[in-house]
Amino acid sequence: MLDQAQTELSFHTNGCGLYEISRSVNDWLRTTGLKNGLLTVFIKHTSASLTIQENADPDVCLDLTDALERLAPSDPRLYRHIAEGPDDMPAHIKAALTDVSLSIPVNNGRMTLGTWQGLYIAEHRRAPHTRYVTLHLIGS
């Protein structure tokens, strides 16, 4: 028989960059009592996203942030939608190019990530924000 658990976690960001949330998600998984299943992680924003990336060398996160900025620069001359600031439309583009939802296997009560992988919020706005992530686990 399969069971389900769901929650919403909030995370504070301090501007553009990747913020690892693996520990918080694994902490919640332990509280569910479910050992094996499939975790859906969903971020409730259009200017931030989720990614699984290397968590051993912090330069990886910095390089990814820089690469996304080159793909969608914060230049208001490039966009029609500028009412919410020069970094808002580029943030929407960056979120569209990345993921707002991820499916992650759970084994023995933990996300089944590789040795050097971590789960991150990618904050695409310059200002600090509170970001809300919904977690849904189905399993046994």
Tab-separated table of N, CA and C in Angstrom:
chain	number	residue	atom	x	y	z
A	1	MET	N	0.841	-1.184	0.000
A	1	MET	CA	0.000	0.000	0.000
A	1	MET	C	0.882	1.242	0.000
A	2	LEU	N	0.524	2.201	-0.819
A	2	LEU	CA	1.280	3.451	-0.892
A	2	LEU	C	0.646	4.493	0.006
A	3	ASP	N	1.512	5.282	0.621
A	3	ASP	CA	1.081	6.419	1.422
A	3	ASP	C	1.628	7.686	0.783
A	4	GLN	N	1.103	8.824	1.243
A	4	GLN	CA	1.550	10.113	0.735
A	4	GLN	C	1.818	11.064	1.890
A	5	ALA	N	2.733	11.977	1.649
A	5	ALA	CA	3.001	13.057	2.599
A	5	ALA	C	3.313	14.299	1.780
A	6	GLN	N	2.905	15.443	2.323
A	6	GLN	CA	3.135	16.695	1.606
A	6	GLN	C	3.381	17.806	2.600
A	7	THR	N	4.244	18.740	2.210
A	7	THR	CA	4.510	19.914	3.034
A	7	THR	C	4.986	21.043	2.146
A	8	GLU	N	5.073	22.223	2.739
A	8	GLU	CA	5.659	23.372	2.060
A	8	GLU	C	6.754	23.926	2.960
A	9	LEU	N	7.934	24.127	2.391
A	9	LEU	CA	9.057	24.706	3.114
A	9	LEU	C	9.348	26.084	2.551
A	10	SER	N	9.828	26.973	3.392
A	10	SER	CA	10.222	28.300	2.916
A	10	SER	C	11.725	28.463	3.085
A	11	PHE	N	12.322	29.165	2.144
A	11	PHE	CA	13.762	29.405	2.138
A	11	PHE	C	14.016	30.870	1.818
A	12	HIS	N	14.963	31.457	2.507
A	12	HIS	CA	15.335	32.850	2.273
A	12	HIS	C	16.577	32.876	1.384
A	13	THR	N	16.525	33.718	0.354
A	13	THR	CA	17.672	33.891	-0.526
A	13	THR	C	18.206	35.311	-0.345
A	14	ASN	N	19.439	35.512	-0.746
A	14	ASN	CA	20.072	36.836	-0.630
A	14	ASN	C	20.460	37.383	-1.985
A	15	GLY	N	19.671	37.095	-2.998
A	15	GLY	CA	19.977	37.560	-4.344
A	15	GLY	C	20.426	36.412	-5.220
A	16	CYS	N	20.828	36.740	-6.447
A	16	CYS	CA	21.187	35.737	-7.456
A	16	CYS	C	22.158	34.701	-6.912
A	17	GLY	N	21.889	33.455	-7.267
A	17	GLY	CA	22.789	32.380	-6.885
A	17	GLY	C	22.043	31.095	-6.642
A	18	LEU	N	22.806	30.056	-6.330
A	18	LEU	CA	22.240	28.747	-6.028
A	18	LEU	C	22.327	28.504	-4.534
A	19	TYR	N	21.225	28.036	-3.949
A	19	TYR	CA	21.107	27.814	-2.509
A	19	TYR	C	20.750	26.353	-2.280
A	20	GLU	N	21.660	25.621	-1.651
A	20	GLU	CA	21.409	24.200	-1.444
A	20	GLU	C	20.351	23.985	-0.371
A	21	ILE	N	19.373	23.134	-0.691
A	21	ILE	CA	18.279	22.830	0.234
A	21	ILE	C	18.207	21.338	0.554
A	22	SER	N	19.227	20.584	0.189
A	22	SER	CA	19.219	19.126	0.378
A	22	SER	C	18.964	18.730	1.825
A	23	ARG	N	19.657	19.351	2.754
A	23	ARG	CA	19.527	18.964	4.161
A	23	ARG	C	18.105	19.182	4.663
A	24	SER	N	17.509	20.324	4.338
A	24	SER	CA	16.144	20.600	4.788
A	24	SER	C	15.154	19.597	4.221
A	25	VAL	N	15.331	19.228	2.954
A	25	VAL	CA	14.425	18.271	2.329
A	25	VAL	C	14.609	16.890	2.958
A	26	ASN	N	15.857	16.461	3.149
A	26	ASN	CA	16.093	15.160	3.787
A	26	ASN	C	15.587	15.141	5.225
A	27	ASP	N	15.707	16.272	5.932
A	27	ASP	CA	15.159	16.345	7.299
A	27	ASP	C	13.655	16.099	7.282
A	28	TRP	N	12.944	16.713	6.330
A	28	TRP	CA	11.503	16.500	6.240
A	28	TRP	C	11.190	15.054	5.872
A	29	LEU	N	11.948	14.490	4.920
A	29	LEU	CA	11.703	13.102	4.519
A	29	LEU	C	11.740	12.171	5.720
A	30	ARG	N	12.675	12.383	6.638
A	30	ARG	CA	12.773	11.526	7.828
A	30	ARG	C	11.511	11.612	8.677
A	31	THR	N	10.861	12.761	8.709
A	31	THR	CA	9.666	12.918	9.544
A	31	THR	C	8.453	12.195	8.978
A	32	THR	N	8.485	11.848	7.689
A	32	THR	CA	7.313	11.223	7.069
A	32	THR	C	7.140	9.766	7.468
A	33	GLY	N	8.215	9.109	7.838
A	33	GLY	CA	8.153	7.687	8.142
A	33	GLY	C	8.151	6.806	6.907
A	34	LEU	N	8.129	7.408	5.725
A	34	LEU	CA	8.168	6.638	4.477
A	34	LEU	C	9.625	6.390	4.098
A	35	LYS	N	9.918	5.183	3.688
A	35	LYS	CA	11.309	4.816	3.395
A	35	LYS	C	11.655	4.865	1.912
A	36	ASN	N	10.713	4.456	1.070
A	36	ASN	CA	10.987	4.361	-0.362
A	36	ASN	C	9.834	4.965	-1.143
A	37	GLY	N	10.171	5.690	-2.216
A	37	GLY	CA	9.118	6.273	-3.021
A	37	GLY	C	9.657	7.282	-4.012
A	38	LEU	N	8.785	8.165	-4.409
A	38	LEU	CA	9.133	9.202	-5.370
A	38	LEU	C	8.749	10.554	-4.787
A	39	LEU	N	9.728	11.437	-4.744
A	39	LEU	CA	9.540	12.787	-4.215
A	39	LEU	C	9.398	13.755	-5.372
A	40	THR	N	8.346	14.549	-5.335
A	40	THR	CA	8.199	15.665	-6.262
A	40	THR	C	8.536	16.935	-5.495
A	41	VAL	N	9.410	17.741	-6.069
A	41	VAL	CA	9.806	19.025	-5.489
A	41	VAL	C	9.354	20.098	-6.474
A	42	PHE	N	8.583	21.066	-5.990
A	42	PHE	CA	8.003	22.096	-6.855
A	42	PHE	C	8.218	23.460	-6.222
A	43	ILE	N	8.784	24.399	-6.968
A	43	ILE	CA	8.965	25.767	-6.462
A	43	ILE	C	7.830	26.631	-6.990
A	44	LYS	N	7.233	27.417	-6.094
A	44	LYS	CA	6.014	28.171	-6.414
A	44	LYS	C	6.321	29.595	-6.882
A	45	HIS	N	7.239	29.702	-7.837
A	45	HIS	CA	7.654	31.031	-8.303
A	45	HIS	C	7.977	30.990	-9.789
A	46	THR	N	7.883	32.152	-10.435
A	46	THR	CA	8.217	32.240	-11.856
A	46	THR	C	9.559	32.928	-12.087
A	47	SER	N	10.227	33.333	-11.017
A	47	SER	CA	11.538	33.982	-11.163
A	47	SER	C	12.614	33.273	-10.343
A	48	ALA	N	12.349	32.027	-9.983
A	48	ALA	CA	13.327	31.159	-9.329
A	48	ALA	C	13.055	29.752	-9.833
A	49	SER	N	14.020	28.862	-9.665
A	49	SER	CA	13.843	27.508	-10.172
A	49	SER	C	14.597	26.519	-9.292
A	50	LEU	N	14.576	25.268	-9.706
A	50	LEU	CA	15.247	24.190	-8.983
A	50	LEU	C	16.274	23.534	-9.901
A	51	THR	N	17.311	23.002	-9.296
A	51	THR	CA	18.289	22.242	-10.067
A	51	THR	C	19.005	21.262	-9.149
A	52	ILE	N	19.491	20.193	-9.744
A	52	ILE	CA	20.389	19.274	-9.056
A	52	ILE	C	21.757	19.486	-9.676
A	53	GLN	N	22.718	19.837	-8.824
A	53	GLN	CA	24.048	20.149	-9.322
A	53	GLN	C	25.111	19.676	-8.348
A	54	GLU	N	26.361	19.806	-8.771
A	54	GLU	CA	27.499	19.440	-7.931
A	54	GLU	C	27.515	20.299	-6.672
A	55	ASN	N	27.766	19.645	-5.538
A	55	ASN	CA	27.846	20.389	-4.285
A	55	ASN	C	29.235	20.313	-3.646
A	56	ALA	N	30.243	19.850	-4.397
A	56	ALA	CA	31.592	19.739	-3.853
A	56	ALA	C	32.408	21.007	-4.089
A	57	ASP	N	32.311	21.585	-5.268
A	57	ASP	CA	33.100	22.770	-5.616
A	57	ASP	C	32.159	23.953	-5.809
A	58	PRO	N	32.211	24.961	-4.931
A	58	PRO	CA	31.292	26.105	-5.044
A	58	PRO	C	31.450	26.882	-6.349
A	59	ASP	N	32.569	26.724	-7.043
A	59	ASP	CA	32.739	27.411	-8.320
A	59	ASP	C	31.722	26.944	-9.359
A	60	VAL	N	31.235	25.708	-9.243
A	60	VAL	CA	30.226	25.212	-10.175
A	60	VAL	C	28.977	26.093	-10.093
A	61	CYS	N	28.524	26.364	-8.889
A	61	CYS	CA	27.323	27.201	-8.717
A	61	CYS	C	27.561	28.618	-9.231
A	62	LEU	N	28.735	29.165	-8.969
A	62	LEU	CA	29.049	30.509	-9.458
A	62	LEU	C	29.100	30.534	-10.978
A	63	ASP	N	29.723	29.520	-11.580
A	63	ASP	CA	29.797	29.462	-13.039
A	63	ASP	C	28.418	29.304	-13.672
A	64	LEU	N	27.543	28.501	-13.053
A	64	LEU	CA	26.181	28.348	-13.576
A	64	LEU	C	25.405	29.656	-13.504
A	65	THR	N	25.535	30.355	-12.396
A	65	THR	CA	24.873	31.657	-12.248
A	65	THR	C	25.371	32.625	-13.315
A	66	ASP	N	26.682	32.653	-13.527
A	66	ASP	CA	27.260	33.532	-14.554
A	66	ASP	C	26.781	33.149	-15.951
A	67	ALA	N	26.706	31.850	-16.235
A	67	ALA	CA	26.271	31.395	-17.558
A	67	ALA	C	24.819	31.790	-17.816
A	68	LEU	N	23.959	31.637	-16.816
A	68	LEU	CA	22.561	32.043	-16.979
A	68	LEU	C	22.452	33.549	-17.202
A	69	GLU	N	23.312	34.313	-16.559
A	69	GLU	CA	23.294	35.777	-16.761
A	69	GLU	C	23.709	36.121	-18.190
A	70	ARG	N	24.645	35.378	-18.754
A	70	ARG	CA	25.027	35.627	-20.153
A	70	ARG	C	23.890	35.271	-21.103
A	71	LEU	N	23.115	34.226	-20.772
A	71	LEU	CA	21.994	33.821	-21.631
A	71	LEU	C	20.836	34.814	-21.581
A	72	ALA	N	20.600	35.396	-20.415
A	72	ALA	CA	19.484	36.344	-20.237
A	72	ALA	C	19.981	37.510	-19.383
A	73	PRO	N	20.697	38.445	-20.002
A	73	PRO	CA	21.271	39.557	-19.234
A	73	PRO	C	20.208	40.502	-18.684
A	74	SER	N	20.540	41.143	-17.586
A	74	SER	CA	19.627	42.110	-16.956
A	74	SER	C	19.788	43.470	-17.626
A	75	ASP	N	19.346	43.575	-18.847
A	75	ASP	CA	19.428	44.798	-19.630
A	75	ASP	C	18.010	45.181	-20.051
A	76	PRO	N	17.422	46.227	-19.419
A	76	PRO	CA	16.019	46.570	-19.706
A	76	PRO	C	15.759	46.956	-21.163
A	77	ARG	N	16.791	47.272	-21.922
A	77	ARG	CA	16.600	47.600	-23.338
A	77	ARG	C	16.201	46.376	-24.153
A	78	LEU	N	16.383	45.163	-23.580
A	78	LEU	CA	16.117	43.933	-24.315
A	78	LEU	C	14.695	43.405	-24.149
A	79	TYR	N	13.920	43.993	-23.211
A	79	TYR	CA	12.641	43.386	-22.841
A	79	TYR	C	11.513	44.422	-22.799
A	80	ARG	N	10.293	43.954	-23.039
A	80	ARG	CA	9.103	44.782	-22.871
A	80	ARG	C	8.650	44.806	-21.419
A	81	HIS	N	8.724	43.644	-20.748
A	81	HIS	CA	8.258	43.526	-19.360
A	81	HIS	C	9.367	44.016	-18.425
A	82	ILE	N	9.267	45.283	-17.993
A	82	ILE	CA	10.276	45.847	-17.101
A	82	ILE	C	9.643	46.492	-15.861
A	83	ALA	N	8.318	46.343	-15.712
A	83	ALA	CA	7.599	47.001	-14.615
A	83	ALA	C	8.088	46.573	-13.234
A	84	GLU	N	8.608	45.350	-13.121
A	84	GLU	CA	9.050	44.850	-11.817
A	84	GLU	C	10.561	44.913	-11.645
A	85	GLY	N	11.225	45.674	-12.489
A	85	GLY	CA	12.665	45.852	-12.372
A	85	GLY	C	13.416	45.213	-13.519
A	86	PRO	N	14.656	45.642	-13.731
A	86	PRO	CA	15.432	45.166	-14.880
A	86	PRO	C	15.853	43.704	-14.785
A	87	ASP	N	15.763	43.101	-13.596
A	87	ASP	CA	16.155	41.692	-13.470
A	87	ASP	C	14.964	40.745	-13.495
A	88	ASP	N	13.735	41.272	-13.584
A	88	ASP	CA	12.563	40.402	-13.506
A	88	ASP	C	12.363	39.563	-14.769
A	89	MET	N	12.342	40.186	-15.927
A	89	MET	CA	12.139	39.409	-17.158
A	89	MET	C	13.280	38.431	-17.376
A	90	PRO	N	14.542	38.823	-17.184
A	90	PRO	CA	15.613	37.827	-17.280
A	90	PRO	C	15.411	36.666	-16.299
A	91	ALA	N	14.865	36.950	-15.117
A	91	ALA	CA	14.596	35.882	-14.147
A	91	ALA	C	13.540	34.919	-14.673
A	92	HIS	N	12.518	35.446	-15.340
A	92	HIS	CA	11.498	34.574	-15.944
A	92	HIS	C	12.120	33.683	-17.022
A	93	ILE	N	13.004	34.237	-17.825
A	93	ILE	CA	13.662	33.458	-18.882
A	93	ILE	C	14.517	32.356	-18.265
A	94	LYS	N	15.284	32.709	-17.240
A	94	LYS	CA	16.155	31.724	-16.583
A	94	LYS	C	15.325	30.600	-15.958
A	95	ALA	N	14.188	30.951	-15.368
A	95	ALA	CA	13.316	29.921	-14.788
A	95	ALA	C	12.721	29.037	-15.884
A	96	ALA	N	12.420	29.629	-17.051
A	96	ALA	CA	11.874	28.844	-18.154
A	96	ALA	C	12.921	27.887	-18.729
A	97	LEU	N	14.193	28.247	-18.640
A	97	LEU	CA	15.273	27.412	-19.160
A	97	LEU	C	15.691	26.307	-18.199
A	98	THR	N	15.283	26.423	-16.961
A	98	THR	CA	15.652	25.448	-15.939
A	98	THR	C	14.374	24.749	-15.470
A	99	ASP	N	14.386	24.178	-14.267
A	99	ASP	CA	13.241	23.386	-13.810
A	99	ASP	C	12.508	24.068	-12.657
A	100	VAL	N	11.186	23.991	-12.671
A	100	VAL	CA	10.401	24.424	-11.516
A	100	VAL	C	9.876	23.226	-10.737
A	101	SER	N	10.047	22.022	-11.303
A	101	SER	CA	9.605	20.795	-10.654
A	101	SER	C	10.605	19.690	-10.954
A	102	LEU	N	10.925	18.900	-9.929
A	102	LEU	CA	11.840	17.777	-10.078
A	102	LEU	C	11.228	16.541	-9.441
A	103	SER	N	11.514	15.379	-10.000
A	103	SER	CA	11.134	14.096	-9.406
A	103	SER	C	12.414	13.398	-8.976
A	104	ILE	N	12.463	13.009	-7.689
A	104	ILE	CA	13.673	12.423	-7.131
A	104	ILE	C	13.306	11.126	-6.411
A	105	PRO	N	13.945	10.019	-6.758
A	105	PRO	CA	13.696	8.779	-6.029
A	105	PRO	C	14.130	8.921	-4.563
A	106	VAL	N	13.403	8.237	-3.704
A	106	VAL	CA	13.733	8.200	-2.274
A	106	VAL	C	14.007	6.751	-1.903
A	107	ASN	N	15.124	6.538	-1.243
A	107	ASN	CA	15.515	5.206	-0.802
A	107	ASN	C	16.003	5.303	0.644
A	108	ASN	N	15.470	4.438	1.486
A	108	ASN	CA	15.841	4.419	2.900
A	108	ASN	C	15.644	5.793	3.556
A	109	GLY	N	14.579	6.494	3.151
A	109	GLY	CA	14.223	7.758	3.775
A	109	GLY	C	15.036	8.962	3.352
A	110	ARG	N	15.835	8.832	2.293
A	110	ARG	CA	16.657	9.950	1.817
A	110	ARG	C	16.541	10.072	0.299
A	111	MET	N	16.760	11.298	-0.199
A	111	MET	CA	16.816	11.472	-1.645
A	111	MET	C	17.966	10.637	-2.200
A	112	THR	N	17.728	9.992	-3.324
A	112	THR	CA	18.755	9.170	-3.959
A	112	THR	C	19.546	10.055	-4.919
A	113	LEU	N	20.448	10.845	-4.339
A	113	LEU	CA	21.313	11.720	-5.133
A	113	LEU	C	22.689	11.086	-5.236
A	114	GLY	N	23.426	11.465	-6.275
A	114	GLY	CA	24.785	10.986	-6.438
A	114	GLY	C	25.714	11.593	-5.398
A	115	THR	N	26.917	11.055	-5.330
A	115	THR	CA	27.898	11.464	-4.324
A	115	THR	C	28.120	12.972	-4.298
A	116	TRP	N	28.212	13.587	-5.449
A	116	TRP	CA	28.534	15.016	-5.520
A	116	TRP	C	27.322	15.874	-5.881
A	117	GLN	N	26.116	15.339	-5.733
A	117	GLN	CA	24.922	16.089	-6.121
A	117	GLN	C	24.237	16.713	-4.915
A	118	GLY	N	23.682	17.890	-5.149
A	118	GLY	CA	22.852	18.559	-4.166
A	118	GLY	C	21.635	19.149	-4.851
A	119	LEU	N	20.578	19.363	-4.085
A	119	LEU	CA	19.346	19.985	-4.575
A	119	LEU	C	19.411	21.469	-4.241
A	120	TYR	N	19.184	22.302	-5.247
A	120	TYR	CA	19.349	23.743	-5.094
A	120	TYR	C	18.122	24.526	-5.550
A	121	ILE	N	17.885	25.649	-4.882
A	121	ILE	CA	17.042	26.712	-5.429
A	121	ILE	C	17.964	27.611	-6.227
A	122	ALA	N	17.575	27.907	-7.451
A	122	ALA	CA	18.295	28.886	-8.260
A	122	ALA	C	17.514	30.198	-8.155
A	123	GLU	N	18.074	31.134	-7.429
A	123	GLU	CA	17.455	32.457	-7.294
A	123	GLU	C	17.924	33.308	-8.461
A	124	HIS	N	16.964	33.819	-9.241
A	124	HIS	CA	17.295	34.586	-10.430
A	124	HIS	C	17.108	36.089	-10.248
A	125	ARG	N	16.645	36.511	-9.090
A	125	ARG	CA	16.474	37.947	-8.821
A	125	ARG	C	17.632	38.452	-7.971
A	126	ARG	N	17.930	39.735	-8.076
A	126	ARG	CA	19.043	40.333	-7.328
A	126	ARG	C	18.710	40.564	-5.858
A	127	ALA	N	17.474	40.872	-5.561
A	127	ALA	CA	17.080	41.201	-4.185
A	127	ALA	C	16.796	39.922	-3.393
A	128	PRO	N	16.899	39.987	-2.078
A	128	PRO	CA	16.520	38.842	-1.246
A	128	PRO	C	15.030	38.528	-1.408
A	129	HIS	N	14.709	37.251	-1.335
A	129	HIS	CA	13.327	36.791	-1.432
A	129	HIS	C	13.101	35.626	-0.482
A	130	THR	N	11.848	35.387	-0.163
A	130	THR	CA	11.452	34.152	0.496
A	130	THR	C	10.821	33.289	-0.580
A	131	ARG	N	11.345	32.082	-0.732
A	131	ARG	CA	10.884	31.170	-1.770
A	131	ARG	C	10.201	29.979	-1.121
A	132	TYR	N	9.087	29.553	-1.710
A	132	TYR	CA	8.283	28.461	-1.174
A	132	TYR	C	8.393	27.241	-2.077
A	133	VAL	N	8.717	26.119	-1.460
A	133	VAL	CA	8.904	24.863	-2.160
A	133	VAL	C	7.934	23.840	-1.586
A	134	THR	N	7.119	23.247	-2.453
A	134	THR	CA	6.205	22.186	-2.046
A	134	THR	C	6.867	20.842	-2.275
A	135	LEU	N	6.797	19.986	-1.266
A	135	LEU	CA	7.334	18.631	-1.344
A	135	LEU	C	6.176	17.650	-1.263
A	136	HIS	N	6.147	16.678	-2.160
A	136	HIS	CA	5.121	15.650	-2.152
A	136	HIS	C	5.802	14.301	-2.322
A	137	LEU	N	5.629	13.429	-1.348
A	137	LEU	CA	6.231	12.105	-1.384
A	137	LEU	C	5.135	11.053	-1.454
A	138	ILE	N	5.287	10.145	-2.389
A	138	ILE	CA	4.397	8.997	-2.467
A	138	ILE	C	5.288	7.757	-2.369
A	139	GLY	N	4.929	6.856	-1.448
A	139	GLY	CA	5.767	5.680	-1.271
A	139	GLY	C	5.304	4.826	-0.121
A	140	SER	N	6.217	4.019	0.386
A	140	SER	CA	5.895	3.103	1.480
A	140	SER	C	6.991	3.132	2.530
